Amino acid sequence: MISVDDYRDRVRALLGTAPATTLPLPAAAGLVLAEDVRAGVSLPPFDNSAMDGYAVRAADVGAAPVTLPVADDIPAGRVDVRPLEPGTTHRIMTGAPLPPGADAVVMVEDSDGGTETVTFSAAAREGAHIRHTGEDVVAGDVALHAGTVLRHSQLGLAAAVGLAEVRVHRPLRVLVASTGTELIDAPAPLRHGQIYESNSVMLAAAIRDLGCEVEVVRSVVDDVEEFRKVIEPKLAGADLLVTSGGVSAGAYEVVKDALTGQGVEFAKIAMQPGGPQGSGRWHGVPVVALPGNPVSVLVSFEAFLRPAILTALGHTDVSRRRVRARLTEKMSSPAGRRQYRRGVFTQSDREVTGVVGPRGGPGSHLLAAFTQANCLIVLPEDVTSAAIGEEVDVLLL
């Protein structure tokens, strides 16, 4: 058997890094910068007023009250600002450029609000209420580093420093296929021996949540020729094929039968659930073949696919948050396998270490228990039992 960590590295290396592309800012939301963004302008690009008020020479308003003539009006957006002469003031709005000669702004609240002359009720302090050129970002400096996820604030900064487009790692195009003759797509009526297909629904949603483009092929029957006929034409343009089902040791393992000897290797991973896995390349396209039971699919996604896809998309933080927690129930685990159990983690403000209890049994078919869980309890390969109160590793979902 292959260790979980070794197989995770294998899948990560298989996907590599998505190529970079240039996109307009609105289309880059949620993607990862492929190169540094340098500021085309300083922020602020000019000295400007932080308040509605009056631009003054601080020496002219050294005591209060004092009255000065209002020589000009400066709204935001004005580009032809006249210098401020000694003994005068300019009425100025928030964001408007500071006139040459001014070294302070007096808030309108500290005045009588006059438009011809104004009387100040508070002294001015040099530098007060002025936003200085470059105090946020200096032109030419790196404003956003490669590897940054472009959320709303990062996109706003890119726009503010003069960019209309950015270089990002483009979304992966992922083909998701579920296999099994027993699978039926809802709402068709079930016959005895059939089940509703759910794996592709889960996988497609999980992969889309990472920022990928997903095409789905549902319920491919357990026939090698039919599998190849359905899937091969859709590989063109795909960056990754993810399958579920048909990878174990029994008969009618359609994915294993179709792809063995075609560039995809199948192996047992030292884990529970999710032991049977496959990975490699088929017609040059990376393939990750997952088991068929729904909990095995979800655990495999967390253990292998999620970190590999995030890495390919340029993310640097690809791991779920890991904490320690005390067990509220006794647990057992098979020797030599890393067990992932659905659990519920809680932590109060008074506790340094939280508590966690399993939700549902270890069976890989117990999907409802997964929907009630907020974490995975991880028991390492050399642990076969854990007592109540013992600390264990927990991955927060």
XYZ file of C-alpha atoms in Angstrom:
397
model
C 0.000 0.000 0.000
C 0.966 3.613 -0.619
C 0.901 6.112 2.236
C -1.602 8.954 2.195
C 1.171 11.555 2.119
C 3.030 9.894 -0.763
C -0.139 9.581 -2.805
C -1.088 13.202 -2.098
C 2.301 14.246 -3.482
C 1.745 12.048 -6.529
C -1.610 13.659 -7.330
C -0.235 17.152 -6.706
C 2.679 16.527 -9.090
C 0.268 15.123 -11.690
C -1.719 18.356 -11.862
C 1.249 20.737 -11.802
C 0.414 24.452 -12.095
C -2.290 25.955 -14.271
C -0.971 28.249 -17.024
C -1.278 31.994 -16.640
C -3.696 34.116 -18.613
C -4.581 37.800 -18.729
C -8.104 38.700 -17.652
C -9.992 41.936 -17.025
C -10.394 42.661 -13.325
C -14.075 41.642 -13.018
C -13.315 38.240 -14.574
C -10.375 37.639 -12.218
C -12.426 37.549 -9.016
C -11.448 34.578 -6.871
C -8.419 33.683 -8.997
C -4.755 33.820 -7.984
C -2.199 36.299 -9.265
C 0.463 34.694 -11.451
C 2.839 37.651 -11.198
C 3.419 40.689 -9.006
C 1.268 43.772 -9.564
C 3.264 47.006 -9.468
C 1.560 50.289 -8.805
C 1.294 52.523 -11.855
C 0.515 55.479 -9.612
C 0.975 56.338 -5.965
C -1.941 56.124 -3.569
C -2.963 58.800 -2.931
C -1.621 60.136 -6.261
C -1.559 63.712 -4.857
C -1.853 65.442 -1.494
C -5.561 65.794 -0.785
C -8.004 66.718 1.932
C -9.255 64.061 4.318
C -12.187 66.239 5.389
C -14.662 68.809 4.123
C -13.288 72.110 5.369
C -10.732 74.794 4.545
C -7.155 74.546 3.264
C -4.949 76.936 5.221
C -1.426 77.841 6.145
C -1.241 76.628 9.751
C 0.640 79.774 10.770
C -2.381 81.869 9.695
C -4.669 79.982 12.101
C -2.387 79.672 15.071
C -5.026 80.907 17.492
C -8.805 81.020 17.587
C -10.981 82.737 16.758
C -9.506 84.037 13.518
C -11.232 85.196 10.327
C -9.810 84.779 6.802
C -11.120 85.582 3.331
C -12.150 82.557 1.210
C -10.179 82.988 -2.005
C -11.289 79.872 -3.898
C -13.483 76.754 -3.870
C -11.885 73.334 -4.512
C -14.325 70.466 -5.170
C -13.106 66.889 -5.645
C -11.967 66.339 -9.216
C -10.725 69.864 -9.853
C -7.413 69.825 -11.742
C -6.608 73.564 -12.033
C -5.978 74.388 -8.373
C -4.535 77.832 -7.666
C -1.829 78.306 -5.011
C -2.945 79.461 -1.582
C -1.778 82.991 -0.821
C -0.727 83.887 2.761
C -3.544 85.228 4.889
C -6.280 83.525 2.823
C -8.063 80.162 2.759
C -9.627 77.898 0.137
C -12.822 76.018 0.874
C -12.018 72.350 0.085
C -13.969 69.108 -0.157
C -12.928 65.593 0.872
C -10.588 64.094 -1.743
C -9.904 67.410 -3.463
C -6.249 68.280 -4.221
C -4.500 70.407 -1.646
C -3.485 73.778 -3.113
C 0.234 74.619 -3.229
C 1.155 76.619 -0.154
C -1.394 74.953 2.157
C -0.072 72.754 4.963
C -3.261 71.993 6.935
C -7.007 71.540 6.621
C -9.457 72.870 9.193
C -12.673 70.859 9.441
C -15.852 72.686 8.522
C -17.122 71.738 11.987
C -14.421 74.014 13.475
C -15.691 77.036 11.526
C -18.800 79.044 10.850
C -18.971 77.542 7.344
C -18.576 80.868 5.544
C -18.125 81.146 1.783
C -16.870 84.722 1.455
C -15.042 84.911 4.776
C -14.756 82.195 7.397
C -14.156 82.364 11.126
C -12.311 79.451 12.683
C -13.107 78.343 16.236
C -10.073 76.073 16.581
C -6.373 76.522 15.799
C -4.842 74.674 12.827
C -2.118 72.084 13.233
C 0.435 71.615 10.465
C -0.334 68.431 8.522
C -3.822 68.048 9.994
C -6.430 66.238 7.849
C -4.122 65.841 4.849
C -3.716 62.588 2.932
C -0.160 62.623 1.664
C 1.010 61.367 -1.728
C 2.072 57.710 -1.566
C 1.264 57.146 2.096
C -0.655 53.996 1.100
C 1.279 52.809 -1.993
C 4.236 54.355 -3.817
C 4.306 54.256 -7.623
C 6.522 51.427 -8.847
C 6.247 49.409 -5.646
C 4.674 45.936 -5.540
C 1.051 46.488 -4.594
C -0.004 42.817 -4.786
C 2.306 39.817 -4.765
C 2.086 36.739 -6.979
C 0.075 34.077 -5.167
C -2.460 36.585 -3.834
C -6.089 35.508 -4.074
C -8.051 38.286 -5.768
C -10.949 39.049 -3.442
C -12.931 42.284 -3.587
C -10.354 44.409 -1.745
C -7.439 43.148 -3.841
C -9.361 43.855 -7.054
C -10.140 47.328 -5.733
C -6.444 47.971 -5.072
C -5.478 46.742 -8.544
C -7.999 49.136 -10.062
C -6.845 51.989 -7.819
C -3.213 51.676 -8.962
C -4.261 51.885 -12.602
C -4.760 48.295 -13.790
C -7.628 47.162 -15.996
C -6.417 43.537 -16.262
C -4.130 41.138 -14.432
C -2.173 37.937 -15.042
C -3.770 35.056 -13.147
C -3.657 31.279 -13.084
C -6.630 30.363 -15.228
C -9.376 28.099 -13.881
C -8.887 24.406 -14.519
C -11.354 22.749 -16.886
C -12.399 19.573 -15.089
C -14.400 16.671 -16.497
C -16.257 14.761 -13.759
C -17.637 11.309 -14.567
C -19.551 8.881 -12.356
C -19.658 5.189 -13.265
C -21.859 2.251 -12.331
C -24.657 0.376 -14.068
C -26.619 0.589 -10.808
C -26.777 4.384 -10.983
C -29.961 6.203 -11.951
C -30.392 9.946 -12.355
C -33.226 11.451 -10.316
C -36.164 11.782 -10.673
C -36.477 8.555 -12.652
C -38.120 5.799 -10.555
C -35.764 3.291 -8.948
C -35.977 -0.422 -9.578
C -34.761 -2.947 -7.029
C -30.952 -2.969 -7.121
C -30.592 0.592 -8.370
C -29.512 3.753 -6.522
C -29.665 7.449 -7.320
C -26.403 8.930 -8.593
C -24.922 11.525 -6.224
C -21.134 11.440 -6.595
C -20.966 13.692 -9.639
C -23.250 16.229 -7.973
C -20.983 16.396 -4.902
C -17.727 16.436 -6.825
C -18.845 19.030 -9.342
C -20.021 21.368 -6.583
C -16.845 20.897 -4.537
C -14.578 21.482 -7.535
C -16.547 24.515 -8.722
C -16.199 25.970 -5.227
C -12.421 25.949 -5.778
C -12.811 28.136 -8.874
C -12.786 25.523 -11.639
C -14.957 25.050 -14.701
C -16.714 21.673 -14.559
C -18.407 19.449 -17.118
C -20.282 16.420 -15.801
C -20.970 13.001 -17.320
C -23.338 11.053 -15.082
C -23.976 7.355 -14.629
C -21.725 5.724 -17.240
C -22.537 1.999 -17.359
C -19.969 -0.661 -16.434
C -18.868 -1.378 -19.983
C -15.319 -0.585 -21.090
C -16.160 0.278 -24.666
C -19.083 2.453 -23.606
C -16.871 4.234 -21.052
C -14.249 5.019 -23.679
C -16.893 6.012 -26.228
C -18.509 8.488 -23.828
C -15.418 9.940 -22.171
C -12.689 10.077 -24.850
C -14.364 12.722 -27.062
C -14.726 15.022 -24.042
C -11.036 14.972 -23.095
C -10.111 17.602 -25.663
C -9.590 20.835 -23.794
C -9.866 19.235 -20.353
C -7.167 19.849 -17.752
C -8.288 17.012 -15.495
C -10.568 13.981 -15.538
C -12.046 12.917 -12.195
C -13.986 9.655 -12.055
C -15.845 7.916 -9.267
C -16.424 4.184 -9.032
C -14.945 1.245 -10.885
C -11.477 1.219 -9.292
C -11.590 -1.647 -6.780
C -10.609 -5.308 -6.980
C -13.901 -6.866 -8.058
C -15.389 -7.649 -11.434
C -16.948 -4.936 -13.593
C -14.459 -2.274 -12.408
C -14.936 -0.237 -15.555
C -12.467 2.604 -14.908
C -9.726 0.221 -13.853
C -10.398 -2.091 -16.793
C -10.532 0.758 -19.310
C -7.452 2.679 -18.143
C -5.016 0.017 -16.927
C -2.128 -0.009 -19.382
C -3.297 3.332 -20.806
C -1.148 5.515 -18.538
C -3.184 5.260 -15.332
C -1.994 3.239 -12.340
C -4.268 1.802 -9.669
C -3.204 1.184 -6.094
C -4.338 0.703 -2.509
C -3.774 3.678 -0.231
C -3.201 3.142 3.493
C -6.399 4.886 4.537
C -10.003 4.268 5.538
C -12.249 5.041 3.770
C -10.969 5.567 0.245
C -8.349 2.822 -0.098
C -8.643 2.027 -3.832
C -7.414 4.912 -6.017
C -6.091 5.511 -9.501
C -4.044 8.290 -11.071
C -2.033 9.021 -14.191
C -2.563 10.395 -17.693
C -4.920 9.272 -20.418
C -4.392 10.852 -23.841
C -2.177 13.356 -22.043
C -4.925 14.463 -19.629
C -4.348 14.013 -15.879
C -6.734 11.454 -14.398
C -7.692 11.017 -10.741
C -9.911 7.961 -10.276
C -11.781 7.794 -6.975
C -13.717 4.958 -5.347
C -17.486 4.793 -5.662
C -18.898 5.025 -2.155
C -19.954 8.616 -1.455
C -18.028 9.098 1.795
C -14.912 7.657 0.148
C -15.384 10.225 -2.608
C -15.619 13.123 -0.158
C -12.684 11.971 1.975
C -10.578 11.410 -1.149
C -11.460 14.891 -2.355
C -10.262 16.359 0.952
C -7.110 14.239 1.136
C -5.940 14.419 -2.478
C -7.969 16.468 -4.937
C -8.575 19.652 -2.981
C -4.896 20.363 -2.148
C -3.770 19.396 -5.648
C -6.330 21.598 -7.401
C -5.651 24.570 -5.118
C -1.914 24.206 -5.705
C -2.494 24.050 -9.465
C -4.526 27.255 -9.251
C -1.615 29.042 -7.579
C -2.787 28.983 -3.967
C -0.134 28.707 -1.262
C -2.483 27.870 1.628
C -4.009 24.574 0.502
C -4.553 22.720 3.777
C -7.578 22.591 5.990
C -7.048 24.085 9.431
C -5.801 21.352 11.791
C -6.528 21.515 15.536
C -6.279 19.194 18.522
C -9.402 18.122 20.359
C -10.394 15.752 23.165
C -12.573 12.805 22.199
C -16.036 12.512 23.695
C -16.339 8.869 22.575
C -14.000 5.914 22.291
C -12.807 5.203 18.744
C -11.076 2.325 16.988
C -9.164 2.193 13.724
C -7.661 -0.575 11.549
C -3.915 -1.080 11.977
C -1.738 0.383 9.233
C -4.401 2.725 7.854
C -5.043 6.402 8.437
C -8.674 6.686 9.388
C -10.829 9.683 8.585
C -14.057 9.849 10.571
C -16.786 12.425 10.302
C -17.059 14.426 13.494
C -18.536 17.423 15.293
C -15.995 19.803 16.829
C -16.902 22.370 19.466
C -14.820 24.820 21.456
C -15.875 27.262 24.134
C -14.195 30.550 24.948
C -13.025 29.050 28.243
C -11.211 26.105 26.614
C -7.812 26.048 24.969
C -8.535 22.641 23.441
C -11.935 21.834 21.968
C -13.852 18.585 22.074
C -14.873 16.335 19.225
C -17.070 13.302 18.775
C -17.633 11.040 15.771
C -20.833 11.418 13.813
C -22.057 8.159 12.338
C -20.059 4.969 11.950
C -16.972 4.336 9.830
C -18.972 3.006 6.875
C -18.198 4.689 3.570
C -21.865 4.667 2.561
C -23.118 6.827 5.466
C -23.510 10.103 3.600
C -26.097 11.697 5.906
C -23.584 11.656 8.770
C -21.161 13.663 6.607
C -23.738 16.414 6.131
C -24.007 16.739 9.926
C -20.226 16.930 10.453
C -18.026 20.008 10.598
C -14.695 18.197 10.704
C -12.762 15.034 9.990
C -11.212 13.192 12.920
C -7.847 11.763 11.861
C -6.406 8.668 13.527
C -2.885 7.894 12.262
C -1.711 4.589 10.868
C -0.117 3.412 14.128
C -3.222 4.060 16.257
C -5.821 1.306 16.632
C -7.818 2.812 19.483
C -8.341 6.166 21.181
C -9.963 6.580 24.576
C -12.478 9.153 25.780
C -10.596 12.332 26.682
C -7.601 11.506 24.483
C -6.436 14.289 22.150
C -6.681 13.666 18.417
C -6.059 15.634 15.226
C -9.088 17.283 13.671
C -9.402 18.821 10.194
C -11.979 21.608 10.187
C -14.151 21.522 7.077
